[in-house]
Tab-separated table of C-alpha atoms and ligand atoms in Angstrom:
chain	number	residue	atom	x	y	z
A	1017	UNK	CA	-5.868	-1.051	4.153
A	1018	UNK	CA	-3.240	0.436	6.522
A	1019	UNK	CA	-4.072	4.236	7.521
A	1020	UNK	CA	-1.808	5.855	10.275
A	1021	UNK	CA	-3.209	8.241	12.542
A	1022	UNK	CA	-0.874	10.440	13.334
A	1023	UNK	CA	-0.824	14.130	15.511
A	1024	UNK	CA	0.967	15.510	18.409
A	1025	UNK	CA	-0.342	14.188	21.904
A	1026	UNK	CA	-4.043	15.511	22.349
A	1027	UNK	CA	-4.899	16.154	18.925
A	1028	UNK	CA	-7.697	13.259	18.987
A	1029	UNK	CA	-5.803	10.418	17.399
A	1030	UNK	CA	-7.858	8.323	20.044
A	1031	UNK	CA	-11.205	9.287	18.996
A	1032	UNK	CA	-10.817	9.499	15.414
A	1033	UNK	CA	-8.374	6.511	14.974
A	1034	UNK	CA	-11.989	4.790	17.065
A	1035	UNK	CA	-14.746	5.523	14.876
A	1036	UNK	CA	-12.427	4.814	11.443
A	1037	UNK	CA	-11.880	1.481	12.440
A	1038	UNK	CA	-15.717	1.312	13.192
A	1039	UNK	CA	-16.713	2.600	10.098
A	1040	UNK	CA	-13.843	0.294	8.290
A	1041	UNK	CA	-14.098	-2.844	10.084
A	1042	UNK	CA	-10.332	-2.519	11.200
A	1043	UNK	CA	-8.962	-3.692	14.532
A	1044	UNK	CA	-7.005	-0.529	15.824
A	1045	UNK	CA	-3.657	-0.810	17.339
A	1046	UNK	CA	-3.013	1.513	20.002
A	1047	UNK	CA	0.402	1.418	21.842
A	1048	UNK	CA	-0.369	4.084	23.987
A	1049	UNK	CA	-3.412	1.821	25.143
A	1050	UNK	CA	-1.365	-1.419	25.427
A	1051	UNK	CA	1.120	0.240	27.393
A	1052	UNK	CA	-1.745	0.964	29.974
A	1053	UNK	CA	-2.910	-2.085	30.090
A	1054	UNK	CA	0.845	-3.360	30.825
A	1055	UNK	CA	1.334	-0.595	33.811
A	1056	UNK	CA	-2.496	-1.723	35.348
A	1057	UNK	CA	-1.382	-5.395	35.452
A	1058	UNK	CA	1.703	-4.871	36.649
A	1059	UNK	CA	3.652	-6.681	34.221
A	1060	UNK	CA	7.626	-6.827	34.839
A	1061	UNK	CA	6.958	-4.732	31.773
A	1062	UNK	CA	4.341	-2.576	32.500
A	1063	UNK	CA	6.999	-1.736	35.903
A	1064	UNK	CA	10.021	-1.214	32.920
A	1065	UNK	CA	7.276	1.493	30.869
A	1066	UNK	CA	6.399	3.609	33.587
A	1067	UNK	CA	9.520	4.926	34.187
A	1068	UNK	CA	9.477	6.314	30.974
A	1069	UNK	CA	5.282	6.703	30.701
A	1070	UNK	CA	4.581	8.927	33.931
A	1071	UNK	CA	7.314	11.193	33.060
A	1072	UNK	CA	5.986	11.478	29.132
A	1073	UNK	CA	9.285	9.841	27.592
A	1074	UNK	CA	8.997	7.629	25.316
A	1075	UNK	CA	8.943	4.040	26.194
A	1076	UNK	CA	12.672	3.117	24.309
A	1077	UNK	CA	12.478	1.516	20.908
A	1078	UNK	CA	14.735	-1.541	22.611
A	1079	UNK	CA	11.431	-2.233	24.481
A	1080	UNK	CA	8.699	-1.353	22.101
A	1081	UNK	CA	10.072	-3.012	18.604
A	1082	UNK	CA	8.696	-6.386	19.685
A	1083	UNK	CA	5.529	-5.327	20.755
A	1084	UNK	CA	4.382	-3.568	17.967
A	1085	UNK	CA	5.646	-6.119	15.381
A	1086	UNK	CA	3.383	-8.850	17.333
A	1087	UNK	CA	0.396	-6.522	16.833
A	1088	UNK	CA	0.862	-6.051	13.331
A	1089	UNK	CA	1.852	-10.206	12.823
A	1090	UNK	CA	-1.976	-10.968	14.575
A	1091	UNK	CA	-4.332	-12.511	12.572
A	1092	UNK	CA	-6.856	-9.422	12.777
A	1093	UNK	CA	-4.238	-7.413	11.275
A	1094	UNK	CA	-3.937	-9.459	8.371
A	1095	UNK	CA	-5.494	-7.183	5.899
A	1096	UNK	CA	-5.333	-3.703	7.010
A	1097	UNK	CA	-5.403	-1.743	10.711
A	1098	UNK	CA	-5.562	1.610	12.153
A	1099	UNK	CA	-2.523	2.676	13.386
A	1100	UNK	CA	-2.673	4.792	16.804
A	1101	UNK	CA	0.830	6.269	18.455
A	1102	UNK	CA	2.987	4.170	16.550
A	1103	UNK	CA	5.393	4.265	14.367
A	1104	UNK	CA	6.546	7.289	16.488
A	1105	UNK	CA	10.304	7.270	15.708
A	1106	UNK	CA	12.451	6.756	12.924
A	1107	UNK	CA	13.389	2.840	14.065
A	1108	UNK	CA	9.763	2.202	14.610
A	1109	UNK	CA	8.634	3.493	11.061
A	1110	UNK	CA	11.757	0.995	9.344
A	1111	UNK	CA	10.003	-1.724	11.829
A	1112	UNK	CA	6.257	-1.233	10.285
A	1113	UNK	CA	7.560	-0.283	6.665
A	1114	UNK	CA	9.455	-3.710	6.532
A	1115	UNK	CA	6.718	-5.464	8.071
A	1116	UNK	CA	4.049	-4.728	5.998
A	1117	UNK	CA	6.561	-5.027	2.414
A	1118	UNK	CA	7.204	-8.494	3.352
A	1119	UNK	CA	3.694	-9.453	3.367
A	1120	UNK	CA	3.562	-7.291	0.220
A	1121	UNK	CA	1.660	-4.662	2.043
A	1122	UNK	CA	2.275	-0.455	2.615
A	1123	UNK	CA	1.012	1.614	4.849
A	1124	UNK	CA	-1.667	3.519	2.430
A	1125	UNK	CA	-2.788	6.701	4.466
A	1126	UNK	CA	-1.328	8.750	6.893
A	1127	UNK	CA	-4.143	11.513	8.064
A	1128	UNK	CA	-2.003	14.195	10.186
A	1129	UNK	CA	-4.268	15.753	12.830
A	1130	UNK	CA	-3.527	19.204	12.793
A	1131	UNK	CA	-3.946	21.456	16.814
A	1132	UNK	CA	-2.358	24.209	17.671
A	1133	UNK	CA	0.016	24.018	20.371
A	1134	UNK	CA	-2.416	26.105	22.464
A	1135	UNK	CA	-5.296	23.492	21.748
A	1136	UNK	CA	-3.336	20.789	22.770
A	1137	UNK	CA	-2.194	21.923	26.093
A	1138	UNK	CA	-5.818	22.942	26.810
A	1139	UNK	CA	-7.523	19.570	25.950
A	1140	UNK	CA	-4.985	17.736	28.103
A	1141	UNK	CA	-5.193	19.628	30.913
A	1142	UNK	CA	-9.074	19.166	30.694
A	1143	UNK	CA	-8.658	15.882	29.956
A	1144	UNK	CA	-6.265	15.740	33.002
A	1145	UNK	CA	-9.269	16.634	35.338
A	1146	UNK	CA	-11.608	13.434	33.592
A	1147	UNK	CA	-9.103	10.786	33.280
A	1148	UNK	CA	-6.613	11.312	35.747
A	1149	UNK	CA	-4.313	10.191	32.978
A	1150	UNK	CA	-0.311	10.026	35.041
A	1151	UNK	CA	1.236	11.622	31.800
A	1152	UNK	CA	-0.735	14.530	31.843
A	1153	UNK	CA	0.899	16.930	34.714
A	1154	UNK	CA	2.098	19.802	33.497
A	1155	UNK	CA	6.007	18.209	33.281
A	1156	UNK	CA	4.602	15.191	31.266
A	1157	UNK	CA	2.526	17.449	28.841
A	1158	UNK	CA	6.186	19.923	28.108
A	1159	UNK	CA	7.570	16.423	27.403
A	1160	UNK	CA	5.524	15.057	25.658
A	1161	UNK	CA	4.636	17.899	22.877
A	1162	UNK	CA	8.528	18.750	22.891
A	1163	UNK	CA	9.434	14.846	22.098
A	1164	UNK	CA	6.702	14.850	19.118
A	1165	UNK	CA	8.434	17.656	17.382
A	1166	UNK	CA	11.587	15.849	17.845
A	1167	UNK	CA	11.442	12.110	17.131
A	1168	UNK	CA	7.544	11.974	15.547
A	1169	UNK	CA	6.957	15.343	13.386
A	1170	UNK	CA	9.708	14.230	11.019
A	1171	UNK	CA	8.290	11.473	10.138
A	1172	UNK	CA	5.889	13.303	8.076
A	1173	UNK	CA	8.773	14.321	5.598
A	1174	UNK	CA	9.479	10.757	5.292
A	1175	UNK	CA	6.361	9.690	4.415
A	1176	UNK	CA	4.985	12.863	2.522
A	1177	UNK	CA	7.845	11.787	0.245
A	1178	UNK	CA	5.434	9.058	-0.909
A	1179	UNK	CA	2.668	11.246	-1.418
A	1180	UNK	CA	0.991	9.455	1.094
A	1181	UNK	CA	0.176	12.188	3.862
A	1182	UNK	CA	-3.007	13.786	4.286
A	1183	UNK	CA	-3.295	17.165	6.230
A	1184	UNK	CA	-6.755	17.375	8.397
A	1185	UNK	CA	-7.309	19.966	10.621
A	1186	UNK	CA	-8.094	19.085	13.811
A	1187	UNK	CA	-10.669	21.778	15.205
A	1188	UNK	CA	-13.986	21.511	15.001
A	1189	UNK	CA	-16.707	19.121	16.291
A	1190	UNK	CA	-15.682	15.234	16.142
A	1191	UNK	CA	-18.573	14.596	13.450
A	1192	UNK	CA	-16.918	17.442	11.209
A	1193	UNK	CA	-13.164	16.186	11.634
A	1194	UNK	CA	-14.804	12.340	11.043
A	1195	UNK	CA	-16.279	13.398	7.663
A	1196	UNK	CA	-13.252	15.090	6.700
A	1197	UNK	CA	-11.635	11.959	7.195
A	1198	UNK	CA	-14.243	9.869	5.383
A	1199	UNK	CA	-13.665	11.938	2.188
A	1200	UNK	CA	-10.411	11.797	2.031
A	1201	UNK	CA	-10.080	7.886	2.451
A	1202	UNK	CA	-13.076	7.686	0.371
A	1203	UNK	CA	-15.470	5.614	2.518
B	522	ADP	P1	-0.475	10.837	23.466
B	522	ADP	O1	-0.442	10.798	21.989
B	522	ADP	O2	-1.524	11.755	24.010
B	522	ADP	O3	0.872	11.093	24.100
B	522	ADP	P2	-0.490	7.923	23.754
B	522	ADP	O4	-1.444	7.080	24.538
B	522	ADP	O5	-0.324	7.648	22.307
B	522	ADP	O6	-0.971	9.419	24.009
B	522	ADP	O7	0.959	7.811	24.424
B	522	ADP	C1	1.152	7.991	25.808
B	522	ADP	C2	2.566	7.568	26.213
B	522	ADP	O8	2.730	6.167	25.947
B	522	ADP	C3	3.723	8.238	25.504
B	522	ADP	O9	4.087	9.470	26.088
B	522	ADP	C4	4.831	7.180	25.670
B	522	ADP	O10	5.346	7.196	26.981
B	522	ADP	C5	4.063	5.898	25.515
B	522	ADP	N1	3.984	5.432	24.099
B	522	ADP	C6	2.856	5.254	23.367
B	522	ADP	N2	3.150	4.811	22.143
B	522	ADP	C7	4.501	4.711	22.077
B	522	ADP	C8	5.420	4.329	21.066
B	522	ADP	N3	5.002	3.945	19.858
B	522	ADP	N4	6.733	4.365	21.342
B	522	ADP	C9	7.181	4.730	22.554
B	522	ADP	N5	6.364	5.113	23.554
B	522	ADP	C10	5.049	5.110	23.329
Protein backbone atom coordinates (compact mmCIF):
# COMPACT_ATOMS: atom_id res chain seq x y z
CA UNK A 1 0.00 0.00 0.00
CA UNK A 2 1.10 3.52 -1.08
CA UNK A 3 -0.50 6.38 1.24
CA UNK A 4 0.80 10.03 0.65
CA UNK A 5 1.05 12.29 3.41
CA UNK A 6 0.45 15.35 2.32
CA UNK A 7 -0.10 19.16 4.20
CA UNK A 8 1.43 22.50 3.99
CA UNK A 9 4.93 22.79 5.83
CA UNK A 10 4.26 22.28 9.70
CA UNK A 11 1.13 20.55 9.58
CA UNK A 12 2.80 17.22 11.12
CA UNK A 13 3.40 15.22 7.99
CA UNK A 14 6.65 14.17 9.96
CA UNK A 15 5.06 12.78 12.92
CA UNK A 16 2.12 11.22 11.50
CA UNK A 17 3.74 9.97 8.20
CA UNK A 18 6.25 8.18 11.50
CA UNK A 19 3.93 6.29 13.49
CA UNK A 20 1.79 5.04 10.10
CA UNK A 21 4.65 3.43 8.83
CA UNK A 22 5.13 1.94 12.42
CA UNK A 23 1.85 0.78 12.74
CA UNK A 24 2.00 -0.51 8.85
CA UNK A 25 5.33 -1.93 8.60
CA UNK A 26 6.21 0.62 5.73
CA UNK A 27 9.63 2.16 5.19
CA UNK A 28 8.81 6.00 4.92
CA UNK A 29 10.36 8.13 2.34
CA UNK A 30 11.06 11.49 3.39
CA UNK A 31 12.76 13.96 0.91
CA UNK A 32 12.77 16.64 3.17
CA UNK A 33 14.90 14.24 5.49
CA UNK A 34 17.22 13.00 2.69
CA UNK A 35 17.89 16.36 1.66
CA UNK A 36 19.32 16.93 5.27
CA UNK A 37 21.22 14.27 5.33
CA UNK A 38 22.79 15.47 1.81
CA UNK A 39 23.47 19.24 3.25
CA UNK A 40 25.16 17.49 6.76
CA UNK A 41 27.56 15.43 4.59
CA UNK A 42 28.35 17.85 2.41
CA UNK A 43 27.65 16.16 -0.70
CA UNK A 44 28.44 18.20 -4.08
CA UNK A 45 24.71 17.78 -3.77
CA UNK A 46 23.81 18.51 -0.50
CA UNK A 47 26.12 22.12 -1.49
CA UNK A 48 23.62 22.31 -4.95
CA UNK A 49 20.19 21.91 -2.27
CA UNK A 50 20.99 24.46 0.08
CA UNK A 51 20.82 27.14 -2.06
CA UNK A 52 17.43 26.43 -2.59
CA UNK A 53 16.75 24.64 1.17
CA UNK A 54 17.89 27.61 3.57
CA UNK A 55 15.97 30.03 1.61
CA UNK A 56 12.62 27.56 1.63
CA UNK A 57 12.60 27.08 -2.33
CA UNK A 58 12.14 24.17 -3.54
CA UNK A 59 15.04 22.04 -4.40
CA UNK A 60 14.32 22.09 -8.62
CA UNK A 61 12.61 19.06 -10.07
CA UNK A 62 15.95 18.80 -12.54
CA UNK A 63 17.67 17.78 -9.24
CA UNK A 64 15.11 15.91 -7.29
CA UNK A 65 13.45 13.50 -10.17
CA UNK A 66 16.30 11.03 -9.73
CA UNK A 67 16.32 10.90 -6.22
CA UNK A 68 12.98 10.17 -5.51
CA UNK A 69 12.58 7.56 -8.31
CA UNK A 70 15.67 5.59 -6.58
CA UNK A 71 13.68 5.63 -3.32
CA UNK A 72 10.66 4.33 -4.70
CA UNK A 73 12.87 1.54 -7.12
CA UNK A 74 14.51 0.17 -3.41
CA UNK A 75 13.75 -3.07 -2.47
CA UNK A 76 11.88 -1.91 0.86
CA UNK A 77 9.60 -0.06 -1.28
CA UNK A 78 8.59 -2.92 -3.16
CA UNK A 79 5.16 -3.30 -1.81
CA UNK A 80 3.91 -0.15 -0.44
CA UNK A 81 5.61 3.17 1.46
CA UNK A 82 4.68 6.26 3.17
CA UNK A 83 5.16 9.06 1.22
CA UNK A 84 6.55 12.31 3.15
CA UNK A 85 7.13 15.84 1.06
CA UNK A 86 7.04 14.32 -2.16
CA UNK A 87 5.39 14.34 -4.96
CA UNK A 88 5.27 18.15 -4.30
CA UNK A 89 4.87 19.45 -7.89
CA UNK A 90 3.11 18.60 -10.86
CA UNK A 91 6.46 16.82 -12.63
CA UNK A 92 7.09 14.99 -9.45
CA UNK A 93 3.44 13.53 -9.15
CA UNK A 94 3.79 12.27 -13.30
CA UNK A 95 7.32 10.83 -11.85
CA UNK A 96 5.60 8.65 -8.86
CA UNK A 97 2.23 8.02 -10.86
CA UNK A 98 4.34 6.36 -13.72
CA UNK A 99 6.48 4.67 -11.38
CA UNK A 100 4.25 2.88 -9.43
CA UNK A 101 1.74 1.93 -12.91
CA UNK A 102 4.65 0.23 -14.33
CA UNK A 103 5.06 -2.05 -11.53
CA UNK A 104 1.24 -2.22 -11.70
CA UNK A 105 0.96 -0.25 -8.55
CA UNK A 106 -1.14 3.34 -7.52
CA UNK A 107 -0.72 5.43 -5.00
CA UNK A 108 -3.94 4.29 -2.76
CA UNK A 109 -4.35 7.13 -0.06
CA UNK A 110 -3.61 10.54 0.10
CA UNK A 111 -4.54 11.85 3.89
CA UNK A 112 -4.40 15.87 3.56
CA UNK A 113 -3.39 17.34 6.94
CA UNK A 114 -5.50 20.13 7.41
CA UNK A 115 -3.74 23.67 9.82
CA UNK A 116 -4.67 26.82 9.60
CA UNK A 117 -2.30 29.19 8.29
CA UNK A 118 -2.06 30.67 11.81
CA UNK A 119 -1.18 27.11 13.27
CA UNK A 120 1.39 26.61 10.96
CA UNK A 121 3.38 29.69 11.39
CA UNK A 122 3.12 29.14 15.17
CA UNK A 123 4.42 25.49 15.29
CA UNK A 124 7.38 26.47 13.12
CA UNK A 125 8.42 29.21 14.83
CA UNK A 126 8.32 26.99 18.05
CA UNK A 127 9.78 24.44 16.35
CA UNK A 128 12.39 27.04 15.16
CA UNK A 129 13.52 27.53 18.86
CA UNK A 130 13.98 23.25 19.32
CA UNK A 131 15.50 22.34 16.12
CA UNK A 132 17.25 25.15 14.87
CA UNK A 133 15.89 23.95 11.57
CA UNK A 134 17.83 26.75 8.63
CA UNK A 135 14.38 26.89 6.75
CA UNK A 136 12.52 28.09 9.48
CA UNK A 137 13.40 32.07 9.74
CA UNK A 138 10.74 34.04 9.24
CA UNK A 139 11.76 34.57 5.17
CA UNK A 140 11.95 30.71 4.77
CA UNK A 141 8.54 30.10 6.59
CA UNK A 142 6.65 33.16 3.93
CA UNK A 143 8.31 30.91 1.31
CA UNK A 144 7.67 28.08 2.12
CA UNK A 145 3.68 28.24 2.96
CA UNK A 146 3.38 30.64 -0.21
CA UNK A 147 5.20 27.84 -2.56
CA UNK A 148 2.71 25.03 -1.09
CA UNK A 149 -0.29 26.91 -2.25
CA UNK A 150 1.36 27.31 -5.50
CA UNK A 151 3.08 24.19 -6.84
CA UNK A 152 1.71 21.47 -3.93
CA UNK A 153 -2.10 22.48 -2.98
CA UNK A 154 -3.13 21.69 -6.55
CA UNK A 155 -2.21 18.60 -6.49
CA UNK A 156 -5.08 17.73 -4.41
CA UNK A 157 -7.50 18.47 -7.43
CA UNK A 158 -5.52 16.08 -9.33
CA UNK A 159 -5.72 13.43 -7.20
CA UNK A 160 -9.24 14.08 -5.53
CA UNK A 161 -10.22 13.41 -9.16
CA UNK A 162 -9.58 9.75 -8.29
CA UNK A 163 -11.47 9.78 -5.27
CA UNK A 164 -8.49 9.05 -3.58
CA UNK A 165 -8.03 12.10 -1.06
CA UNK A 166 -8.85 12.01 2.43
CA UNK A 167 -9.41 15.32 4.43
CA UNK A 168 -8.02 15.03 8.26
CA UNK A 169 -7.89 17.80 10.33
CA UNK A 170 -4.87 18.49 11.75
CA UNK A 171 -5.57 19.97 15.38
CA UNK A 172 -5.75 18.16 18.17
CA UNK A 173 -3.41 15.88 20.20
CA UNK A 174 -1.09 13.48 17.95
CA UNK A 175 -2.97 10.29 19.44
CA UNK A 176 -6.39 11.90 18.20
CA UNK A 177 -5.08 12.95 14.59
CA UNK A 178 -3.28 9.13 14.58
CA UNK A 179 -6.67 7.43 15.16
CA UNK A 180 -8.30 9.52 12.73
CA UNK A 181 -5.90 8.28 10.41
CA UNK A 182 -6.19 4.63 11.45
CA UNK A 183 -9.94 4.70 10.60
CA UNK A 184 -9.80 6.00 7.62
CA UNK A 185 -7.06 3.58 6.16
CA UNK A 186 -8.73 0.97 8.09
CA UNK A 187 -5.90 -0.48 10.21
P1 LIG B 1 8.21 21.16 5.34
O1 LIG B 1 7.07 20.37 4.82
O2 LIG B 1 8.01 21.62 6.75
O3 LIG B 1 8.62 22.29 4.43
P2 LIG B 1 10.22 19.21 4.48
O4 LIG B 1 11.30 18.59 5.29
O5 LIG B 1 9.26 18.33 3.78
O6 LIG B 1 9.48 20.20 5.48
O7 LIG B 1 10.89 20.15 3.37
C1 LIG B 1 11.88 21.10 3.70
C2 LIG B 1 12.54 21.65 2.43
O8 LIG B 1 13.20 20.58 1.74
C3 LIG B 1 11.63 22.29 1.40
O9 LIG B 1 11.36 23.65 1.68
C4 LIG B 1 12.47 22.13 0.12
O10 LIG B 1 13.52 23.06 0.09
C5 LIG B 1 13.10 20.77 0.33
N1 LIG B 1 12.26 19.66 -0.21
C6 LIG B 1 11.74 18.63 0.50
N2 LIG B 1 11.06 17.80 -0.30
C7 LIG B 1 11.14 18.31 -1.55
C8 LIG B 1 10.63 17.93 -2.82
N3 LIG B 1 9.89 16.83 -2.96
N4 LIG B 1 10.90 18.70 -3.89
C9 LIG B 1 11.65 19.81 -3.77
N5 LIG B 1 12.16 20.23 -2.60
C10 LIG B 1 11.91 19.51 -1.51
Amino acid sequence: MFILILGAPGSGKGTQGKILAERLGLPKITTGDLIRKAMLDDTPLGLEFKKYYDEGKLVPDSIILGMIKEQLDRPEAKNGAILDGFPRTAAQAELVDKTLAQRGQRLNHILLLDVTEDELIRRMRARAQVEGRTDDSPEAIANRLQIYQRDTAPLIAHYAQRGIVHRVPGTGSVEQIALQIKRIIGR
